JSON list of C-alpha atoms in Angstrom, two decimals:
[
{"chain": "A", "resi": 1, "resn": "MET", "atom": "CA", "xyz": [0.00, 0.00, 0.00]},
{"chain": "A", "resi": 2, "resn": "LYS", "atom": "CA", "xyz": [1.31, 3.42, -0.95]},
{"chain": "A", "resi": 3, "resn": "GLN", "atom": "CA", "xyz": [1.97, 5.76, 1.91]},
{"chain": "A", "resi": 4, "resn": "PRO", "atom": "CA", "xyz": [0.94, 9.37, 1.56]},
{"chain": "A", "resi": 5, "resn": "ILE", "atom": "CA", "xyz": [3.77, 11.86, 1.29]},
{"chain": "A", "resi": 6, "resn": "LYS", "atom": "CA", "xyz": [3.86, 14.26, 4.20]},
{"chain": "A", "resi": 7, "resn": "GLY", "atom": "CA", "xyz": [1.88, 17.40, 3.56]},
{"chain": "A", "resi": 8, "resn": "GLN", "atom": "CA", "xyz": [-0.19, 15.94, 0.70]},
{"chain": "A", "resi": 9, "resn": "GLY", "atom": "CA", "xyz": [-2.85, 14.15, 2.78]},
{"chain": "A", "resi": 10, "resn": "LYS", "atom": "CA", "xyz": [-4.50, 10.99, 1.57]},
{"chain": "A", "resi": 11, "resn": "ILE", "atom": "CA", "xyz": [-3.95, 9.52, -1.86]},
{"chain": "A", "resi": 12, "resn": "LYS", "atom": "CA", "xyz": [-7.03, 9.85, -4.04]},
{"chain": "A", "resi": 13, "resn": "ARG", "atom": "CA", "xyz": [-7.95, 6.60, -5.71]},
{"chain": "A", "resi": 14, "resn": "LYS", "atom": "CA", "xyz": [-10.14, 6.43, -8.77]},
{"chain": "A", "resi": 15, "resn": "LYS", "atom": "CA", "xyz": [-13.45, 4.76, -8.12]},
{"chain": "A", "resi": 16, "resn": "PRO", "atom": "CA", "xyz": [-14.09, 1.79, -10.38]},
{"chain": "A", "resi": 17, "resn": "LYS", "atom": "CA", "xyz": [-16.65, 2.54, -13.08]},
{"chain": "A", "resi": 18, "resn": "LEU", "atom": "CA", "xyz": [-19.79, 0.50, -12.73]},
{"chain": "A", "resi": 19, "resn": "GLN", "atom": "CA", "xyz": [-21.46, -0.75, -15.86]},
{"chain": "A", "resi": 20, "resn": "LYS", "atom": "CA", "xyz": [-24.92, 0.64, -16.29]},
{"chain": "A", "resi": 21, "resn": "LYS", "atom": "CA", "xyz": [-27.47, -2.13, -16.28]},
{"chain": "A", "resi": 22, "resn": "TRP", "atom": "CA", "xyz": [-30.38, -1.79, -18.68]},
{"chain": "A", "resi": 23, "resn": "THR", "atom": "CA", "xyz": [-33.59, -1.50, -16.74]},
{"chain": "A", "resi": 24, "resn": "PRO", "atom": "CA", "xyz": [-36.75, -0.88, -18.72]},
{"chain": "A", "resi": 25, "resn": "PHE", "atom": "CA", "xyz": [-38.63, 0.82, -15.91]},
{"chain": "A", "resi": 26, "resn": "THR", "atom": "CA", "xyz": [-36.21, 3.63, -15.14]},
{"chain": "A", "resi": 27, "resn": "SER", "atom": "CA", "xyz": [-34.72, 6.39, -17.19]},
{"chain": "A", "resi": 28, "resn": "THR", "atom": "CA", "xyz": [-32.85, 9.54, -16.36]},
{"chain": "A", "resi": 29, "resn": "ASN", "atom": "CA", "xyz": [-35.16, 11.73, -18.45]},
{"chain": "A", "resi": 30, "resn": "HIS", "atom": "CA", "xyz": [-38.44, 10.95, -16.68]},
{"chain": "A", "resi": 31, "resn": "SER", "atom": "CA", "xyz": [-40.49, 13.96, -15.89]},
{"chain": "A", "resi": 32, "resn": "ASN", "atom": "CA", "xyz": [-42.66, 11.96, -13.49]},
{"chain": "A", "resi": 33, "resn": "GLN", "atom": "CA", "xyz": [-41.35, 9.03, -11.48]},
{"chain": "A", "resi": 34, "resn": "GLU", "atom": "CA", "xyz": [-44.80, 7.94, -10.28]},
{"chain": "A", "resi": 35, "resn": "TYR", "atom": "CA", "xyz": [-45.27, 5.61, -13.23]},
{"chain": "A", "resi": 36, "resn": "GLY", "atom": "CA", "xyz": [-42.94, 3.02, -14.70]},
{"chain": "A", "resi": 37, "resn": "THR", "atom": "CA", "xyz": [-42.28, 3.22, -18.39]},
{"chain": "A", "resi": 38, "resn": "SER", "atom": "CA", "xyz": [-39.91, 1.80, -20.97]},
{"chain": "A", "resi": 39, "resn": "GLN", "atom": "CA", "xyz": [-38.19, 2.80, -24.17]},
{"chain": "A", "resi": 40, "resn": "LEU", "atom": "CA", "xyz": [-40.44, 0.30, -25.97]},
{"chain": "A", "resi": 41, "resn": "GLU", "atom": "CA", "xyz": [-43.51, 2.31, -24.95]},
{"chain": "A", "resi": 42, "resn": "ARG", "atom": "CA", "xyz": [-41.98, 5.62, -26.04]},
{"chain": "A", "resi": 43, "resn": "ASP", "atom": "CA", "xyz": [-40.87, 4.11, -29.36]},
{"chain": "A", "resi": 44, "resn": "PHE", "atom": "CA", "xyz": [-44.36, 2.68, -29.86]},
{"chain": "A", "resi": 45, "resn": "ALA", "atom": "CA", "xyz": [-45.88, 6.12, -29.26]},
{"chain": "A", "resi": 46, "resn": "HIS", "atom": "CA", "xyz": [-43.54, 7.74, -31.80]},
{"chain": "A", "resi": 47, "resn": "ASN", "atom": "CA", "xyz": [-43.71, 5.02, -34.47]},
{"chain": "A", "resi": 48, "resn": "PHE", "atom": "CA", "xyz": [-47.35, 3.99, -34.28]},
{"chain": "A", "resi": 49, "resn": "LEU", "atom": "CA", "xyz": [-49.44, 6.64, -32.54]},
{"chain": "A", "resi": 50, "resn": "GLU", "atom": "CA", "xyz": [-47.85, 9.99, -33.43]},
{"chain": "A", "resi": 51, "resn": "LYS", "atom": "CA", "xyz": [-46.99, 8.99, -37.01]},
{"chain": "A", "resi": 52, "resn": "ASN", "atom": "CA", "xyz": [-50.62, 7.98, -37.59]},
{"chain": "A", "resi": 53, "resn": "GLY", "atom": "CA", "xyz": [-52.12, 11.07, -35.95]},
{"chain": "A", "resi": 54, "resn": "ILE", "atom": "CA", "xyz": [-53.67, 9.10, -33.09]},
{"chain": "A", "resi": 55, "resn": "LYS", "atom": "CA", "xyz": [-54.41, 11.23, -30.00]},
{"chain": "A", "resi": 56, "resn": "PHE", "atom": "CA", "xyz": [-53.58, 9.63, -26.69]},
{"chain": "A", "resi": 57, "resn": "ILE", "atom": "CA", "xyz": [-53.13, 10.16, -22.99]},
{"chain": "A", "resi": 58, "resn": "TYR", "atom": "CA", "xyz": [-49.70, 8.89, -22.03]},
{"chain": "A", "resi": 59, "resn": "GLN", "atom": "CA", "xyz": [-49.57, 6.99, -18.75]},
{"chain": "A", "resi": 60, "resn": "PHE", "atom": "CA", "xyz": [-53.30, 7.11, -18.06]},
{"chain": "A", "resi": 61, "resn": "GLU", "atom": "CA", "xyz": [-53.86, 6.97, -14.31]},
{"chain": "A", "resi": 62, "resn": "ALA", "atom": "CA", "xyz": [-56.44, 4.50, -12.98]},
{"chain": "A", "resi": 63, "resn": "LYS", "atom": "CA", "xyz": [-56.76, 5.94, -9.48]},
{"chain": "A", "resi": 64, "resn": "GLU", "atom": "CA", "xyz": [-59.02, 3.19, -8.13]},
{"chain": "A", "resi": 65, "resn": "ILE", "atom": "CA", "xyz": [-56.34, 0.55, -8.61]},
{"chain": "A", "resi": 66, "resn": "LYS", "atom": "CA", "xyz": [-53.34, 2.88, -8.19]},
{"chain": "A", "resi": 67, "resn": "ARG", "atom": "CA", "xyz": [-51.91, 1.87, -11.58]},
{"chain": "A", "resi": 68, "resn": "TYR", "atom": "CA", "xyz": [-51.07, 3.49, -14.90]},
{"chain": "A", "resi": 69, "resn": "PHE", "atom": "CA", "xyz": [-52.08, 2.22, -18.33]},
{"chain": "A", "resi": 70, "resn": "ASP", "atom": "CA", "xyz": [-49.50, 2.88, -21.02]},
{"chain": "A", "resi": 71, "resn": "PHE", "atom": "CA", "xyz": [-51.97, 4.78, -23.22]},
{"chain": "A", "resi": 72, "resn": "ALA", "atom": "CA", "xyz": [-55.60, 5.84, -23.34]},
{"chain": "A", "resi": 73, "resn": "ILE", "atom": "CA", "xyz": [-56.58, 6.42, -26.96]},
{"chain": "A", "resi": 74, "resn": "ILE", "atom": "CA", "xyz": [-58.83, 9.42, -27.51]},
{"chain": "A", "resi": 75, "resn": "SER", "atom": "CA", "xyz": [-61.70, 9.09, -29.95]},
{"chain": "A", "resi": 76, "resn": "ASN", "atom": "CA", "xyz": [-61.43, 10.87, -33.30]},
{"chain": "A", "resi": 77, "resn": "GLY", "atom": "CA", "xyz": [-63.46, 14.03, -33.72]},
{"chain": "A", "resi": 78, "resn": "ILE", "atom": "CA", "xyz": [-62.69, 15.39, -30.27]},
{"chain": "A", "resi": 79, "resn": "GLY", "atom": "CA", "xyz": [-61.13, 18.83, -30.55]},
{"chain": "A", "resi": 80, "resn": "GLY", "atom": "CA", "xyz": [-59.88, 21.56, -28.26]},
{"chain": "A", "resi": 81, "resn": "LEU", "atom": "CA", "xyz": [-57.88, 19.22, -26.07]},
{"chain": "A", "resi": 82, "resn": "ILE", "atom": "CA", "xyz": [-55.16, 20.51, -23.76]},
{"chain": "A", "resi": 83, "resn": "MET", "atom": "CA", "xyz": [-51.83, 18.90, -24.59]},
{"chain": "A", "resi": 84, "resn": "GLU", "atom": "CA", "xyz": [-48.78, 18.29, -22.42]},
{"chain": "A", "resi": 85, "resn": "GLU", "atom": "CA", "xyz": [-45.31, 16.83, -22.82]},
{"chain": "A", "resi": 86, "resn": "LYS", "atom": "CA", "xyz": [-44.26, 13.78, -20.82]},
{"chain": "A", "resi": 87, "resn": "ASP", "atom": "CA", "xyz": [-41.03, 11.85, -21.40]},
{"chain": "A", "resi": 88, "resn": "GLY", "atom": "CA", "xyz": [-40.56, 13.57, -24.75]},
{"chain": "A", "resi": 89, "resn": "LEU", "atom": "CA", "xyz": [-44.07, 12.67, -26.00]},
{"chain": "A", "resi": 90, "resn": "LYS", "atom": "CA", "xyz": [-46.75, 15.21, -26.81]},
{"chain": "A", "resi": 91, "resn": "SER", "atom": "CA", "xyz": [-49.97, 13.79, -25.44]},
{"chain": "A", "resi": 92, "resn": "VAL", "atom": "CA", "xyz": [-53.41, 14.80, -24.23]},
{"chain": "A", "resi": 93, "resn": "ARG", "atom": "CA", "xyz": [-53.44, 15.93, -20.61]},
{"chain": "A", "resi": 94, "resn": "GLN", "atom": "CA", "xyz": [-55.55, 13.68, -18.39]},
{"chain": "A", "resi": 95, "resn": "GLN", "atom": "CA", "xyz": [-56.36, 16.09, -15.56]},
{"chain": "A", "resi": 96, "resn": "GLY", "atom": "CA", "xyz": [-58.62, 19.10, -15.91]},
{"chain": "A", "resi": 97, "resn": "GLN", "atom": "CA", "xyz": [-60.55, 18.20, -19.04]},
{"chain": "A", "resi": 98, "resn": "GLU", "atom": "CA", "xyz": [-63.11, 15.76, -20.28]},
{"chain": "A", "resi": 99, "resn": "SER", "atom": "CA", "xyz": [-62.14, 13.56, -23.20]},
{"chain": "A", "resi": 100, "resn": "TYR", "atom": "CA", "xyz": [-63.81, 10.46, -24.57]},
{"chain": "A", "resi": 101, "resn": "ILE", "atom": "CA", "xyz": [-61.53, 7.45, -24.19]},
{"chain": "A", "resi": 102, "resn": "SER", "atom": "CA", "xyz": [-61.95, 5.12, -27.12]},
{"chain": "A", "resi": 103, "resn": "PHE", "atom": "CA", "xyz": [-59.87, 2.31, -25.60]},
{"chain": "A", "resi": 104, "resn": "LEU", "atom": "CA", "xyz": [-56.93, 1.59, -23.32]},
{"chain": "A", "resi": 105, "resn": "LEU", "atom": "CA", "xyz": [-53.66, 0.32, -24.73]},
{"chain": "A", "resi": 106, "resn": "GLU", "atom": "CA", "xyz": [-50.91, -1.67, -23.04]},
{"chain": "A", "resi": 107, "resn": "VAL", "atom": "CA", "xyz": [-47.55, -2.35, -24.68]},
{"chain": "A", "resi": 108, "resn": "ASP", "atom": "CA", "xyz": [-46.28, -5.58, -23.15]},
{"chain": "A", "resi": 109, "resn": "GLY", "atom": "CA", "xyz": [-42.62, -6.51, -23.27]},
{"chain": "A", "resi": 110, "resn": "SER", "atom": "CA", "xyz": [-42.05, -10.14, -24.20]},
{"chain": "A", "resi": 111, "resn": "TYR", "atom": "CA", "xyz": [-39.85, -10.99, -21.23]},
{"chain": "A", "resi": 112, "resn": "TYR", "atom": "CA", "xyz": [-41.46, -8.90, -18.48]},
{"chain": "A", "resi": 113, "resn": "HIS", "atom": "CA", "xyz": [-45.01, -9.93, -19.34]},
{"chain": "A", "resi": 114, "resn": "SER", "atom": "CA", "xyz": [-43.94, -13.48, -20.32]},
{"chain": "A", "resi": 115, "resn": "ASP", "atom": "CA", "xyz": [-45.11, -13.76, -23.93]},
{"chain": "A", "resi": 116, "resn": "PRO", "atom": "CA", "xyz": [-45.59, -17.52, -24.46]},
{"chain": "A", "resi": 117, "resn": "ARG", "atom": "CA", "xyz": [-43.99, -17.25, -27.93]},
{"chain": "A", "resi": 118, "resn": "VAL", "atom": "CA", "xyz": [-40.76, -16.03, -26.36]},
{"chain": "A", "resi": 119, "resn": "ILE", "atom": "CA", "xyz": [-40.72, -17.41, -22.82]},
{"chain": "A", "resi": 120, "resn": "GLY", "atom": "CA", "xyz": [-42.27, -20.79, -23.65]},
{"chain": "A", "resi": 121, "resn": "GLU", "atom": "CA", "xyz": [-42.79, -23.23, -20.82]},
{"chain": "A", "resi": 122, "resn": "LYS", "atom": "CA", "xyz": [-40.08, -21.79, -18.57]},
{"chain": "A", "resi": 123, "resn": "LYS", "atom": "CA", "xyz": [-40.85, -21.29, -14.91]},
{"chain": "A", "resi": 124, "resn": "LEU", "atom": "CA", "xyz": [-41.80, -17.67, -14.30]},
{"chain": "A", "resi": 125, "resn": "ASN", "atom": "CA", "xyz": [-39.70, -15.57, -11.95]},
{"chain": "A", "resi": 126, "resn": "SER", "atom": "CA", "xyz": [-41.24, -13.35, -9.26]},
{"chain": "A", "resi": 127, "resn": "MET", "atom": "CA", "xyz": [-41.10, -10.23, -11.45]},
{"chain": "A", "resi": 128, "resn": "GLN", "atom": "CA", "xyz": [-42.99, -11.99, -14.27]},
{"chain": "A", "resi": 129, "resn": "LYS", "atom": "CA", "xyz": [-45.59, -13.30, -11.82]},
{"chain": "A", "resi": 130, "resn": "HIS", "atom": "CA", "xyz": [-46.05, -9.78, -10.46]},
{"chain": "A", "resi": 131, "resn": "SER", "atom": "CA", "xyz": [-46.44, -8.42, -14.00]},
{"chain": "A", "resi": 132, "resn": "GLN", "atom": "CA", "xyz": [-49.14, -11.00, -14.72]},
{"chain": "A", "resi": 133, "resn": "PHE", "atom": "CA", "xyz": [-50.93, -10.06, -11.48]},
{"chain": "A", "resi": 134, "resn": "VAL", "atom": "CA", "xyz": [-50.89, -6.36, -12.45]},
{"chain": "A", "resi": 135, "resn": "ASP", "atom": "CA", "xyz": [-52.05, -7.24, -15.99]},
{"chain": "A", "resi": 136, "resn": "LYS", "atom": "CA", "xyz": [-55.07, -9.09, -14.57]},
{"chain": "A", "resi": 137, "resn": "LEU", "atom": "CA", "xyz": [-55.83, -6.14, -12.33]},
{"chain": "A", "resi": 138, "resn": "LYS", "atom": "CA", "xyz": [-55.77, -3.81, -15.34]},
{"chain": "A", "resi": 139, "resn": "ASP", "atom": "CA", "xyz": [-57.93, -6.21, -17.38]},
{"chain": "A", "resi": 140, "resn": "GLN", "atom": "CA", "xyz": [-60.51, -6.19, -14.58]},
{"chain": "A", "resi": 141, "resn": "TYR", "atom": "CA", "xyz": [-60.42, -2.39, -14.32]},
{"chain": "A", "resi": 142, "resn": "ALA", "atom": "CA", "xyz": [-61.04, -2.00, -18.06]},
{"chain": "A", "resi": 143, "resn": "ALA", "atom": "CA", "xyz": [-63.88, -4.54, -18.02]},
{"chain": "A", "resi": 144, "resn": "MET", "atom": "CA", "xyz": [-65.45, -2.92, -14.96]},
{"chain": "A", "resi": 145, "resn": "HIS", "atom": "CA", "xyz": [-65.50, 0.46, -16.75]},
{"chain": "A", "resi": 146, "resn": "CYS", "atom": "CA", "xyz": [-66.66, -1.05, -20.09]},
{"chain": "A", "resi": 147, "resn": "VAL", "atom": "CA", "xyz": [-63.57, 0.28, -21.87]},
{"chain": "A", "resi": 148, "resn": "PRO", "atom": "CA", "xyz": [-61.89, -2.04, -24.39]},
{"chain": "A", "resi": 149, "resn": "LEU", "atom": "CA", "xyz": [-58.27, -2.89, -23.65]},
{"chain": "A", "resi": 150, "resn": "LEU", "atom": "CA", "xyz": [-55.84, -3.70, -26.44]},
{"chain": "A", "resi": 151, "resn": "ARG", "atom": "CA", "xyz": [-52.62, -5.46, -25.47]},
{"chain": "A", "resi": 152, "resn": "VAL", "atom": "CA", "xyz": [-49.79, -5.25, -27.98]},
{"chain": "A", "resi": 153, "resn": "TRP", "atom": "CA", "xyz": [-46.84, -7.62, -27.62]},
{"chain": "A", "resi": 154, "resn": "GLU", "atom": "CA", "xyz": [-43.27, -6.51, -28.20]},
{"chain": "A", "resi": 155, "resn": "TYR", "atom": "CA", "xyz": [-42.84, -9.50, -30.54]},
{"chain": "A", "resi": 156, "resn": "ASP", "atom": "CA", "xyz": [-45.64, -8.21, -32.81]},
{"chain": "A", "resi": 157, "resn": "ILE", "atom": "CA", "xyz": [-44.29, -4.65, -32.74]},
{"chain": "A", "resi": 158, "resn": "ARG", "atom": "CA", "xyz": [-40.91, -5.88, -33.96]},
{"chain": "A", "resi": 159, "resn": "HIS", "atom": "CA", "xyz": [-41.98, -8.72, -36.28]},
{"chain": "A", "resi": 160, "resn": "ASN", "atom": "CA", "xyz": [-45.48, -7.85, -37.50]},
{"chain": "A", "resi": 161, "resn": "PRO", "atom": "CA", "xyz": [-46.10, -4.09, -37.39]},
{"chain": "A", "resi": 162, "resn": "ASP", "atom": "CA", "xyz": [-48.84, -4.34, -40.04]},
{"chain": "A", "resi": 163, "resn": "LEU", "atom": "CA", "xyz": [-50.90, -6.52, -37.69]},
{"chain": "A", "resi": 164, "resn": "VAL", "atom": "CA", "xyz": [-50.40, -3.98, -34.91]},
{"chain": "A", "resi": 165, "resn": "LEU", "atom": "CA", "xyz": [-51.61, -1.13, -37.15]},
{"chain": "A", "resi": 166, "resn": "GLU", "atom": "CA", "xyz": [-54.58, -3.20, -38.32]},
{"chain": "A", "resi": 167, "resn": "ASN", "atom": "CA", "xyz": [-55.61, -3.90, -34.71]},
{"chain": "A", "resi": 168, "resn": "LEU", "atom": "CA", "xyz": [-55.20, -0.22, -33.81]},
{"chain": "A", "resi": 169, "resn": "ARG", "atom": "CA", "xyz": [-57.46, 0.79, -36.70]},
{"chain": "A", "resi": 170, "resn": "LYS", "atom": "CA", "xyz": [-60.11, -1.77, -35.68]},
{"chain": "A", "resi": 171, "resn": "TYR", "atom": "CA", "xyz": [-60.16, -0.55, -32.10]},
{"chain": "A", "resi": 172, "resn": "ILE", "atom": "CA", "xyz": [-60.26, 3.09, -33.20]},
{"chain": "A", "resi": 173, "resn": "ALA", "atom": "CA", "xyz": [-63.18, 2.40, -35.56]},
{"chain": "A", "resi": 174, "resn": "PHE", "atom": "CA", "xyz": [-65.02, 0.53, -32.80]},
{"chain": "A", "resi": 175, "resn": "GLY", "atom": "CA", "xyz": [-64.41, 3.36, -30.33]},
{"chain": "A", "resi": 176, "resn": "ASP", "atom": "CA", "xyz": [-65.64, 5.97, -32.82]},
{"chain": "A", "resi": 177, "resn": "LYS", "atom": "CA", "xyz": [-68.86, 4.01, -33.39]},
{"chain": "A", "resi": 178, "resn": "LYS", "atom": "CA", "xyz": [-69.36, 3.67, -29.63]},
{"chain": "A", "resi": 179, "resn": "ARG", "atom": "CA", "xyz": [-68.83, 7.44, -29.13]},
{"chain": "A", "resi": 180, "resn": "LYS", "atom": "CA", "xyz": [-71.35, 8.30, -31.87]},
{"chain": "A", "resi": 181, "resn": "ILE", "atom": "CA", "xyz": [-73.94, 5.95, -30.34]},
{"chain": "A", "resi": 182, "resn": "ASN", "atom": "CA", "xyz": [-73.44, 7.55, -26.93]},
{"chain": "A", "resi": 183, "resn": "GLU", "atom": "CA", "xyz": [-73.78, 11.05, -28.44]},
{"chain": "A", "resi": 184, "resn": "LYS", "atom": "CA", "xyz": [-77.09, 10.05, -30.09]},
{"chain": "A", "resi": 185, "resn": "ARG", "atom": "CA", "xyz": [-78.38, 8.68, -26.79]},
{"chain": "A", "resi": 186, "resn": "LYS", "atom": "CA", "xyz": [-77.65, 11.97, -25.05]},
{"chain": "A", "resi": 187, "resn": "LYS", "atom": "CA", "xyz": [-79.76, 13.93, -27.58]}
]
């Protein structure tokens, strides 16, 4: 061990650099740490929602179950919405305005949500079991509020984007029909 030279104090040692581990639920550029999000969700918003002019609430809060849905898709034909920026995405603000939600959208990572095409018959770890529990909770919330829930798998986003767009269009068309029916009932 090196001895310090008199008058210079302690020798400063360089701290070893730690490798940054990739964690999908944390990022240094989050504007709100209440919700967990991933790069996959932000990429999905840019490549599928924004590019196709689909209005959405990013990280839609379901207060009753203390959870966030990745996206709440806003029905077409709704104007005058207040927008906000979250995590680099321009989305409709949830608080302080009324907007008709066409459907809820969850982007599920293959590993974290245990896509059977990717995970197969492997034994699930505790994180995957927790993700499945939360997914069931969200499914129940959507059903209880009569709001359709579309789940999009990471595998489909990467390997079959046309199918993803087709499903988005179907859900949007269904939501628009539902909104028009509700508007007629109110008259």
